[in-house]
Amino acid sequence: MNAYAISLSKYVNTGILVLFTLLSYLGFAAHGRRFLRVVEIVQRVLLAAFLVNANLTVAWFVGGALSRRLVLLCAMEVLFLLSFMVLYRIVHEMANMMLFNNICMLLSIGFVMITRICYYGNPEDSLYSTNVPIKQFVMASAGLLLMLVIPFFRKIFDSMRHLGLVFGLLGIAALAGVLVLSVAVNGANITYTIAGFTFQPSEFVKILFILMLAGMLSGEVTPAKAVFVTALSIVHVGILVLSRDLGGALIFFVVYLMMLFLATARWRVVFGGLLLGALGSVLCYLLFSHVQVRVLIWRDPLADGIIDGLGYQIAQSLFALGYGGLWGAGLTQGSPGSIPLVESDFIFSAIVEEMGLVFGICLLLLCINSFLRILVLSAGYSNRFFQLFTYGAAVCYIFQTFLTVGGETKFIPLTGVTLPLVSYGGSSVLSTLIMLGIVEMIFILHDERTVRFMERYEMEHAGNDSGGFYGAPPMNGGGGQTPVYGGSGGPSVYGGTGALPAYGGTGTPENMPQEYDRESYGDMMPEDFPVNGISEEGIFDDY
């Protein structure tokens, strides 16, 4: 009976994530608002089905009072996530819900796997605490609430471009404080403990770092400014290196390099950065013994004398990845507890072991989908501050994912960073949700500005009694009453029949679509209409 239940559960879980991932990519090709709303609803149902199916499977094997506690936690997760997804849509009508749904699904996968590890692990191991899943849920809930609140401050966000230096100094101060005051954990000085809560400030400094770069690079990038920004970035990276947080230092460096490349559009920035990164890697290898150990483990973790010692963690990770096969061993049927720090540093291996390689590939595709969505948003902004921050957030997110999965699969040496939104870690989850909340805020702000600009454009260039479009003489003898974008007074300027407005609505601003682009509307878009709706600072000061 148990074997049938496990088999059914793992196939259902995989089928749910495959369908959810397909819908996420289908959203790229869909333009109809009604169709996207249907996709959103289906994804919510799939998310709830995954949480219920996976958690009840674990509860079946846990049994007793702990099982009832798990069911209660599952009910809280389902109710909170579904309610929050609906609330976010209602409060922020212009939000990018496809990205938000991805975020909630990644959080759900983390909830399930952390719960399984902690509720069905080795009770003698102090790492396995039944409070860990609850802490993860609380921190994720706090992060989602912040995502709901952050867009309300969107009207002041654009002015933050002038505070780049302030953000940089705050980040340096926070990292320096950790270096001086924190206690070393696993050889690295990266955390504070306040009132029993442990924080990793570098996770939040990432946001300040991206804000610093976006603000300082949003204007003209002169050689002097590029050197100054580089110096500030080197200070950030240098403090992290001294703290032995080499994974964090690498993320900061790559974010700096890619944002400077976007701001300057010079390939020599990339080549110079790669050379500098290579030299830095060699220096870290020579200076830090633990880096030498990680490289030794990476070369052959299964070698005699290594597999049972220094290479035990990565060796167990590789065994877990191979044991699950395509469809996984099933929840509770693997041995994720054999991997040290599995819930934070090796959760992807645990997921593949019990949920399968197909599930793991869909998880990565979902991460890539989120990255692409943020990247597409960045490419659509002509406001350089918006564009640079969104681009930096995308690079930060996907590169951290690469470091985590690459280390667990022995593609690269271990770096000790978490899988964003999935791994256990309150600071990681909270900071990632804040960063993505700012991305959503920028999207909402840009869409609002585009709609307002379009309304003003319509009013300024609409036909009037004195003439047609741009004050031109009335068309076809229409007496100056010919509508600019079509109407009942005669043929429209853009070749329509005059029966309908160019944008397919009733002619009122409320019926205009939220997004305007030449590809969707073709000749109906005026030639001088700015791409993406905004091209100058201060153009929306009246709004």
Coordinates of C-alpha atoms in Angstrom, one line a residue:
M1 CA 0.0 0.0 0.0
N2 CA 2.8 2.4 0.9
A3 CA 4.7 1.6 -2.3
Y4 CA 1.6 2.5 -4.4
A5 CA 1.0 5.7 -2.4
I6 CA 4.6 6.8 -2.9
S7 CA 4.6 6.0 -6.6
L8 CA 1.4 7.9 -7.2
S9 CA 2.6 10.8 -5.2
K10 CA 5.8 11.3 -7.0
Y11 CA 4.2 11.1 -10.4
V12 CA 1.6 13.6 -9.4
N13 CA 4.2 16.0 -8.0
T14 CA 6.2 15.7 -11.2
G15 CA 3.2 16.2 -13.4
I16 CA 2.1 19.2 -11.5
L17 CA 5.5 20.9 -11.8
V18 CA 5.8 20.0 -15.5
L19 CA 2.4 21.6 -16.3
F20 CA 3.2 24.6 -14.1
T21 CA 6.5 25.1 -15.9
L22 CA 4.9 24.8 -19.4
L23 CA 2.3 27.4 -18.4
S24 CA 5.0 29.7 -17.3
Y25 CA 6.7 29.6 -20.7
L26 CA 3.4 29.7 -22.5
G27 CA 2.9 33.1 -20.8
F28 CA 5.7 34.6 -22.9
A29 CA 3.7 34.0 -26.1
A30 CA 0.3 35.0 -24.7
H31 CA -0.8 38.6 -25.1
G32 CA -4.5 38.4 -24.2
R33 CA -5.3 39.6 -20.7
R34 CA -8.1 37.1 -20.3
F35 CA -6.0 34.2 -21.3
L36 CA -3.2 35.2 -18.9
R37 CA -5.8 35.4 -16.1
V38 CA -6.9 31.8 -16.8
V39 CA -3.2 30.7 -16.7
E40 CA -2.8 32.5 -13.3
I41 CA -5.8 30.7 -11.9
V42 CA -4.6 27.3 -13.2
Q43 CA -1.2 27.9 -11.7
R44 CA -2.7 28.7 -8.3
V45 CA -4.7 25.4 -8.4
L46 CA -1.5 23.5 -9.3
L47 CA 0.4 25.1 -6.5
A48 CA -2.3 24.2 -3.9
A49 CA -2.4 20.6 -5.3
F50 CA 1.3 20.2 -5.0
L51 CA 1.5 21.4 -1.4
V52 CA -1.4 19.2 -0.3
N53 CA -0.2 16.1 -2.1
A54 CA 3.4 16.4 -1.0
N55 CA 2.8 17.3 2.6
L56 CA 0.1 14.6 3.1
T57 CA 2.6 12.1 1.7
V58 CA 5.1 13.1 4.3
A59 CA 2.5 13.1 7.0
W60 CA 1.4 9.6 6.1
F61 CA 4.9 8.3 7.0
V62 CA 5.5 10.6 10.0
G63 CA 2.4 9.6 11.9
G64 CA 1.3 10.6 15.4
A65 CA 1.1 14.1 16.8
L66 CA 3.9 15.3 14.5
S67 CA 1.8 14.3 11.5
R68 CA -1.1 16.5 12.7
R69 CA 1.3 19.4 13.2
L70 CA 2.5 18.9 9.6
V71 CA -1.1 18.9 8.3
L72 CA -1.8 22.1 10.1
L73 CA 1.4 23.7 8.7
C74 CA 0.4 22.5 5.2
A75 CA -3.1 24.2 5.6
M76 CA -1.4 27.4 6.7
E77 CA 0.9 27.4 3.7
V78 CA -1.9 26.7 1.2
L79 CA -4.3 29.3 2.7
F80 CA -1.6 32.0 3.0
L81 CA -0.1 31.5 -0.5
L82 CA -3.4 31.4 -2.3
S83 CA -4.8 34.3 -0.3
F84 CA -1.7 36.3 -0.9
M85 CA -1.7 35.6 -4.6
V86 CA -5.3 36.8 -4.9
L87 CA -4.6 39.8 -2.7
Y88 CA -1.5 40.8 -4.7
R89 CA -3.6 40.8 -7.9
I90 CA -6.3 42.9 -6.3
V91 CA -4.0 45.4 -4.7
H92 CA -1.6 45.7 -7.5
E93 CA -3.6 45.2 -10.7
M94 CA -0.7 46.0 -13.0
A95 CA 1.7 43.6 -11.3
N96 CA 3.6 40.9 -13.2
M97 CA 1.6 37.9 -11.8
M98 CA 3.4 35.3 -13.9
L99 CA 6.7 36.2 -12.1
F100 CA 4.9 36.3 -8.8
N101 CA 3.4 32.8 -9.3
N102 CA 6.9 31.5 -10.0
I103 CA 8.1 33.0 -6.8
C104 CA 5.3 31.3 -4.8
M105 CA 5.9 27.9 -6.5
L106 CA 9.7 28.0 -5.7
L107 CA 8.8 28.8 -2.1
S108 CA 6.4 25.9 -2.0
I109 CA 9.0 23.4 -3.2
G110 CA 11.3 24.7 -0.5
F111 CA 8.5 24.4 2.1
V112 CA 7.9 20.7 1.2
M113 CA 11.5 19.6 1.1
I114 CA 12.6 21.4 4.3
T115 CA 9.5 19.9 6.1
R116 CA 10.4 16.4 4.8
I117 CA 14.0 16.7 5.9
C118 CA 13.1 18.1 9.4
Y119 CA 10.0 16.0 10.2
Y120 CA 11.3 12.7 8.8
G121 CA 15.0 13.0 9.4
N122 CA 17.3 11.7 12.1
P123 CA 15.9 12.8 15.5
E124 CA 19.3 12.5 17.1
D125 CA 20.9 15.1 14.9
S126 CA 20.5 18.6 16.3
L127 CA 20.2 20.0 12.8
Y128 CA 16.8 18.4 12.5
S129 CA 14.4 20.6 14.4
T130 CA 10.6 20.7 13.9
N131 CA 10.8 24.5 14.3
V132 CA 12.9 24.9 11.1
P133 CA 10.0 24.6 8.7
I134 CA 8.0 27.0 10.8
K135 CA 10.8 29.5 10.8
Q136 CA 11.1 29.2 7.0
F137 CA 7.4 29.8 6.6
V138 CA 7.4 32.8 8.9
M139 CA 10.3 34.4 7.1
A140 CA 8.8 33.7 3.7
S141 CA 5.5 35.2 4.9
A142 CA 7.3 38.3 6.1
G143 CA 9.0 38.6 2.7
L144 CA 5.7 38.3 0.8
L145 CA 4.1 40.9 3.0
L146 CA 7.0 43.2 2.2
M147 CA 6.5 42.5 -1.5
L148 CA 2.9 43.7 -1.0
V149 CA 4.0 46.9 0.7
I150 CA 7.0 47.9 -1.4
P151 CA 5.1 49.1 -4.5
F152 CA 3.3 51.7 -2.4
F153 CA 6.6 53.6 -2.2
R154 CA 7.0 53.6 -6.0
K155 CA 6.5 57.3 -6.4
I156 CA 9.7 58.1 -4.5
F157 CA 11.8 55.3 -6.0
D158 CA 13.0 57.2 -9.0
S159 CA 14.5 59.8 -6.8
M160 CA 16.8 57.2 -5.2
R161 CA 19.0 57.3 -8.3
H162 CA 20.7 60.3 -6.6
L163 CA 21.6 58.2 -3.5
G164 CA 24.0 55.8 -5.1
L165 CA 26.9 56.9 -2.9
V166 CA 24.8 56.7 0.2
F167 CA 23.8 53.1 -0.6
G168 CA 27.4 52.2 -1.2
L169 CA 28.6 53.6 2.1
L170 CA 25.8 51.9 4.0
G171 CA 26.7 48.6 2.4
I172 CA 30.4 49.0 3.2
A173 CA 29.6 49.9 6.8
A174 CA 27.3 46.8 7.2
L175 CA 29.9 44.4 5.8
A176 CA 32.7 46.0 7.8
G177 CA 30.6 45.6 11.0
V178 CA 30.1 41.9 10.3
L179 CA 33.9 41.5 9.7
V180 CA 34.7 43.1 13.0
L181 CA 31.9 42.0 15.3
S182 CA 30.6 38.6 14.1
V183 CA 31.8 35.2 15.3
A184 CA 33.3 32.8 12.7
V185 CA 30.9 30.0 11.6
N186 CA 32.4 27.3 9.4
G187 CA 35.5 29.5 9.0
A188 CA 33.6 32.6 7.8
N189 CA 32.6 35.8 9.5
I190 CA 29.2 36.4 7.9
T191 CA 26.5 36.5 10.5
Y192 CA 25.1 38.6 13.4
T193 CA 23.0 37.1 16.2
I194 CA 20.5 39.5 17.8
A195 CA 17.9 38.3 20.4
G196 CA 18.3 34.7 19.2
F197 CA 17.9 35.5 15.5
T198 CA 20.8 35.1 13.2
F199 CA 21.1 37.4 10.2
Q200 CA 23.5 37.4 7.3
P201 CA 23.9 41.1 6.4
S202 CA 25.6 40.4 3.0
E203 CA 22.3 39.0 1.7
F204 CA 20.7 42.5 2.3
V205 CA 23.8 44.4 1.2
K206 CA 23.3 42.8 -2.2
I207 CA 20.2 45.1 -2.6
L208 CA 22.1 48.2 -1.5
F209 CA 25.0 47.2 -3.9
I210 CA 22.6 46.9 -6.9
L211 CA 21.0 50.2 -5.9
M212 CA 24.4 51.9 -5.7
L213 CA 25.5 50.6 -9.1
A214 CA 22.1 51.5 -10.7
G215 CA 22.1 55.0 -9.3
M216 CA 25.7 55.8 -10.1
L217 CA 25.7 54.3 -13.6
S218 CA 22.3 55.6 -14.7
G219 CA 23.7 58.9 -16.0
E220 CA 26.7 59.5 -18.3
V221 CA 29.4 57.0 -17.4
T222 CA 32.7 58.9 -17.7
P223 CA 36.1 57.2 -17.2
A224 CA 36.4 58.9 -13.8
K225 CA 32.9 57.7 -12.7
A226 CA 33.7 54.2 -13.9
V227 CA 36.9 54.2 -11.8
F228 CA 35.1 55.5 -8.8
V229 CA 32.4 52.9 -9.0
T230 CA 35.0 50.2 -9.5
A231 CA 36.8 51.3 -6.4
L232 CA 33.6 51.1 -4.3
S233 CA 32.9 47.7 -5.7
I234 CA 36.4 46.5 -4.9
V235 CA 35.9 47.6 -1.3
H236 CA 32.7 45.5 -1.1
V237 CA 34.3 42.5 -2.6
G238 CA 37.5 42.9 -0.5
I239 CA 35.6 43.0 2.8
L240 CA 33.7 39.8 1.8
V241 CA 37.0 38.1 0.9
L242 CA 38.5 39.1 4.3
S243 CA 35.4 37.7 5.9
R244 CA 36.0 34.5 3.9
D245 CA 32.6 34.8 2.3
L246 CA 34.0 33.9 -1.1
G247 CA 30.7 32.8 -2.6
G248 CA 29.2 36.2 -1.7
A249 CA 32.3 38.0 -3.0
L250 CA 31.9 36.2 -6.4
I251 CA 28.3 37.2 -6.7
F252 CA 29.0 40.9 -5.9
F253 CA 31.9 40.9 -8.5
V254 CA 29.8 39.4 -11.3
V255 CA 26.9 41.7 -10.6
Y256 CA 29.3 44.7 -10.8
L257 CA 30.9 43.4 -14.0
M258 CA 27.6 42.8 -15.8
M259 CA 26.0 46.1 -14.7
L260 CA 29.1 48.1 -15.8
F261 CA 29.0 46.3 -19.1
L262 CA 25.3 47.2 -19.6
A263 CA 26.0 50.8 -18.7
T264 CA 29.0 51.2 -21.0
A265 CA 28.3 48.7 -23.8
R266 CA 32.0 48.0 -24.0
W267 CA 33.2 44.4 -24.4
R268 CA 36.6 45.3 -23.0
V269 CA 34.8 45.7 -19.6
V270 CA 33.9 42.0 -19.8
F271 CA 37.3 40.8 -20.9
G272 CA 39.0 43.0 -18.3
G273 CA 36.7 41.7 -15.6
L274 CA 37.3 38.1 -16.6
L275 CA 41.0 38.6 -16.4
L276 CA 40.7 40.4 -13.0
G277 CA 38.4 37.6 -11.8
A278 CA 40.9 34.9 -12.8
L279 CA 43.7 36.7 -11.0
G280 CA 41.5 37.1 -7.9
S281 CA 40.7 33.4 -8.0
V282 CA 44.4 32.4 -8.1
L283 CA 45.2 34.7 -5.2
C284 CA 42.3 33.3 -3.1
Y285 CA 43.6 29.8 -3.9
L286 CA 47.0 30.7 -2.7
L287 CA 45.9 32.6 0.4
F288 CA 43.1 30.5 1.8
S289 CA 43.6 26.8 2.7
H290 CA 39.8 26.0 2.6
V291 CA 39.8 27.1 -1.1
Q292 CA 42.6 24.7 -1.8
V293 CA 40.6 22.0 0.0
R294 CA 37.4 22.7 -2.1
V295 CA 39.4 22.6 -5.3
L296 CA 40.9 19.2 -4.2
I297 CA 37.5 17.9 -3.4
W298 CA 36.1 19.2 -6.7
R299 CA 38.8 17.4 -8.7
D300 CA 38.0 13.9 -7.3
P301 CA 35.7 13.7 -4.3
L302 CA 35.5 9.9 -4.6
A303 CA 39.3 9.3 -4.3
D304 CA 40.6 7.1 -1.4
G305 CA 41.2 9.1 1.7
I306 CA 38.8 11.9 0.5
I307 CA 35.4 10.3 0.1
D308 CA 35.1 9.4 3.8
G309 CA 36.6 12.7 5.0
L310 CA 36.8 16.0 3.2
G311 CA 34.8 14.8 0.2
Y312 CA 32.0 13.2 2.2
Q313 CA 29.5 16.1 1.6
I314 CA 29.9 16.3 -2.1
A315 CA 30.2 12.5 -2.5
Q316 CA 26.8 12.0 -0.7
S317 CA 25.4 14.7 -2.9
L318 CA 26.5 12.9 -6.1
F319 CA 25.1 9.6 -4.7
A320 CA 21.7 11.3 -4.1
L321 CA 21.6 12.8 -7.6
G322 CA 22.2 9.4 -9.1
Y323 CA 19.9 7.4 -6.8
G324 CA 16.7 9.2 -7.6
G325 CA 16.7 8.5 -11.4
L326 CA 14.2 10.2 -13.6
W327 CA 11.2 10.1 -11.3
G328 CA 12.8 10.0 -7.9
A329 CA 12.7 7.5 -5.0
G330 CA 9.6 9.2 -3.6
L331 CA 9.2 11.5 -0.6
T332 CA 10.6 10.0 2.6
Q333 CA 12.3 7.2 0.6
G334 CA 15.7 8.8 0.1
S335 CA 18.5 9.6 2.6
P336 CA 18.9 13.4 2.3
G337 CA 19.9 13.5 6.0
S338 CA 23.2 11.8 5.0
I339 CA 24.3 15.1 3.4
P340 CA 25.6 17.6 5.9
L341 CA 23.8 21.0 5.8
V342 CA 21.4 19.5 3.2
E343 CA 18.6 21.9 4.0
S344 CA 20.6 25.0 3.2
D345 CA 23.6 24.1 0.9
F346 CA 22.5 20.9 -0.8
I347 CA 18.7 21.1 -1.1
F348 CA 18.7 20.6 -4.9
S349 CA 20.4 17.2 -4.4
A350 CA 17.8 16.2 -1.9
I351 CA 15.0 17.3 -4.3
V352 CA 16.4 15.3 -7.2
E353 CA 16.9 12.2 -5.0
E354 CA 13.3 12.0 -3.8
M355 CA 11.4 13.8 -6.6
G356 CA 13.5 12.9 -9.6
L357 CA 15.6 14.3 -12.3
V358 CA 12.6 15.5 -14.3
F359 CA 11.3 17.4 -11.3
G360 CA 14.8 18.9 -10.8
I361 CA 15.0 20.0 -14.5
C362 CA 11.6 21.6 -14.3
L363 CA 12.8 23.4 -11.1
L364 CA 15.8 24.8 -13.0
L365 CA 13.6 25.8 -15.9
L366 CA 11.3 27.7 -13.6
C367 CA 14.4 29.5 -12.2
I368 CA 15.4 30.3 -15.8
N369 CA 11.9 31.4 -16.6
S370 CA 12.0 33.9 -13.7
F371 CA 15.4 35.2 -14.8
L372 CA 14.2 35.6 -18.4
R373 CA 11.1 37.5 -17.3
I374 CA 13.1 39.9 -15.2
L375 CA 15.6 40.3 -18.1
V376 CA 12.8 41.1 -20.6
L377 CA 11.4 43.7 -18.2
S378 CA 14.8 45.3 -18.0
A379 CA 15.2 45.4 -21.7
G380 CA 11.8 47.2 -22.0
Y381 CA 12.7 50.1 -19.8
S382 CA 14.2 53.3 -21.3
N383 CA 14.6 54.7 -17.8
R384 CA 18.3 53.8 -17.1
F385 CA 17.9 53.5 -13.3
F386 CA 15.0 51.1 -13.7
Q387 CA 16.8 49.2 -16.4
L388 CA 20.0 48.8 -14.4
F389 CA 18.5 47.8 -11.2
T390 CA 16.2 45.2 -12.8
Y391 CA 19.1 43.8 -14.8
G392 CA 21.3 43.6 -11.7
A393 CA 18.6 41.8 -9.8
A394 CA 18.3 39.3 -12.7
V395 CA 22.1 38.6 -12.8
C396 CA 22.3 38.3 -9.0
Y397 CA 19.4 35.8 -8.9
I398 CA 20.5 33.5 -11.8
F399 CA 24.2 33.6 -10.9
Q400 CA 23.5 32.5 -7.3
T401 CA 21.3 29.7 -8.7
F402 CA 24.2 28.7 -10.9
L403 CA 26.7 28.6 -8.0
T404 CA 24.4 26.5 -5.9
V405 CA 23.4 23.9 -8.4
G406 CA 26.9 23.9 -10.0
G407 CA 28.5 23.1 -6.7
E408 CA 26.1 20.4 -5.8
T409 CA 26.6 18.6 -9.2
K410 CA 30.4 19.0 -9.1
F411 CA 30.3 21.3 -12.1
I412 CA 32.2 23.9 -10.1
P413 CA 33.8 23.9 -6.7
L414 CA 31.5 24.4 -3.7
T415 CA 30.8 28.0 -2.8
G416 CA 28.4 27.6 0.1
V417 CA 25.6 29.8 -1.1
T418 CA 21.9 29.0 -1.0
L419 CA 19.4 28.2 -3.8
P420 CA 17.3 31.4 -3.8
L421 CA 13.7 30.9 -2.4
V422 CA 14.2 27.2 -2.0
S423 CA 17.0 26.6 0.5
Y424 CA 16.5 27.1 4.2
G425 CA 17.8 30.5 5.3
G426 CA 15.7 33.4 6.6
S427 CA 18.1 36.1 5.4
S428 CA 18.4 34.6 2.0
V429 CA 14.6 34.2 1.5
L430 CA 13.8 37.6 2.9
S431 CA 16.4 39.5 0.9
T432 CA 15.5 37.7 -2.3
L433 CA 11.8 38.6 -1.9
I434 CA 12.6 42.2 -1.1
M435 CA 14.8 42.4 -4.3
L436 CA 12.1 40.8 -6.4
G437 CA 9.5 43.1 -4.7
I438 CA 11.5 46.1 -6.0
V439 CA 11.5 44.5 -9.5
E440 CA 7.7 44.2 -9.3
M441 CA 7.4 47.8 -8.0
I442 CA 9.4 49.0 -11.0
F443 CA 7.2 47.1 -13.4
I444 CA 4.0 48.6 -11.8
L445 CA 5.5 52.1 -11.9
H446 CA 6.6 51.8 -15.5
D447 CA 3.2 50.5 -16.6
E448 CA 1.4 53.3 -14.8
R449 CA 3.6 55.9 -16.4
T450 CA 3.1 54.4 -19.8
V451 CA -0.7 54.6 -19.4
R452 CA -0.5 58.1 -18.2
F453 CA 1.8 59.2 -21.0
M454 CA -0.6 57.6 -23.5
E455 CA -3.5 59.4 -22.0
R456 CA -1.6 62.7 -22.3
Y457 CA -0.5 61.9 -25.8
E458 CA -4.1 61.2 -26.8
M459 CA -5.3 64.5 -25.4
E460 CA -2.5 66.6 -26.9
H461 CA -2.8 65.2 -30.4
A462 CA -6.5 64.5 -30.6
G463 CA -8.4 66.1 -33.5
N464 CA -10.2 69.4 -32.8
D465 CA -12.2 72.0 -34.5
S466 CA -9.1 73.7 -35.9
G467 CA -7.6 70.7 -37.6
G468 CA -6.6 67.1 -37.5
F469 CA -3.5 65.3 -36.4
Y470 CA -0.7 67.8 -35.4
G471 CA -2.9 70.7 -36.6
A472 CA -3.2 69.3 -40.2
P473 CA -6.2 70.4 -42.3
P474 CA -9.3 68.3 -41.8
M475 CA -9.3 65.1 -43.9
N476 CA -11.8 64.4 -46.7
G477 CA -13.8 67.5 -46.0
G478 CA -14.7 66.4 -42.5
G479 CA -14.9 69.9 -41.2
G480 CA -12.2 69.4 -38.7
Q481 CA -14.3 66.8 -36.9
T482 CA -12.4 63.7 -38.1
P483 CA -11.0 61.8 -35.1
V484 CA -7.3 61.3 -35.1
Y485 CA -7.4 57.5 -34.3
G486 CA -10.7 56.7 -36.0
G487 CA -14.2 57.5 -35.2
S488 CA -17.5 58.3 -36.8
G489 CA -16.5 61.4 -38.7
G490 CA -14.8 59.7 -41.6
P491 CA -11.7 57.7 -42.3
S492 CA -8.9 57.6 -39.6
V493 CA -5.4 59.0 -40.1
Y494 CA -3.9 55.6 -40.0
G495 CA -6.1 54.1 -42.7
G496 CA -8.9 52.7 -40.7
T497 CA -12.6 52.9 -41.5
G498 CA -13.4 55.4 -38.9
A499 CA -15.7 53.0 -37.2
L500 CA -13.4 52.1 -34.2
P501 CA -10.7 53.8 -32.2
A502 CA -7.2 52.7 -33.1
Y503 CA -6.6 50.9 -29.8
G504 CA -9.7 48.8 -30.0
G505 CA -11.6 50.3 -27.1
T506 CA -14.3 52.9 -26.7
G507 CA -11.9 55.8 -27.0
T508 CA -11.6 56.4 -23.3
P509 CA -8.3 56.1 -21.4
E510 CA -9.7 53.5 -19.1
N511 CA -10.1 51.1 -21.9
M512 CA -6.6 51.4 -23.2
P513 CA -4.3 48.4 -22.8
Q514 CA -1.5 48.6 -20.2
E515 CA 1.3 47.9 -22.6
Y516 CA 2.0 49.5 -25.9
D517 CA 4.5 48.3 -28.5
R518 CA 4.8 48.5 -32.3
E519 CA 4.9 44.8 -32.7
S520 CA 1.4 44.4 -31.1
Y521 CA -0.2 47.5 -32.7
G522 CA 1.7 47.9 -35.9
D523 CA 0.7 51.0 -37.9
M524 CA -1.8 52.1 -35.3
M525 CA 1.2 53.3 -33.2
P526 CA 2.2 56.9 -34.1
E527 CA 5.7 57.1 -35.6
D528 CA 6.9 59.6 -33.0
F529 CA 5.5 57.8 -30.0
P530 CA 8.4 56.9 -27.7
V531 CA 9.2 53.2 -27.4
N532 CA 8.1 51.9 -23.9
G533 CA 6.4 55.2 -23.2
I534 CA 9.1 57.0 -21.4
S535 CA 12.3 58.4 -22.7
E536 CA 13.1 61.5 -20.7
E537 CA 13.6 62.3 -17.0
G538 CA 10.9 64.5 -15.5
I539 CA 8.4 63.8 -18.2
F540 CA 5.9 62.6 -15.6
D541 CA 6.5 65.2 -13.0
D542 CA 2.9 66.4 -13.2
Y543 CA 1.6 63.0 -12.3

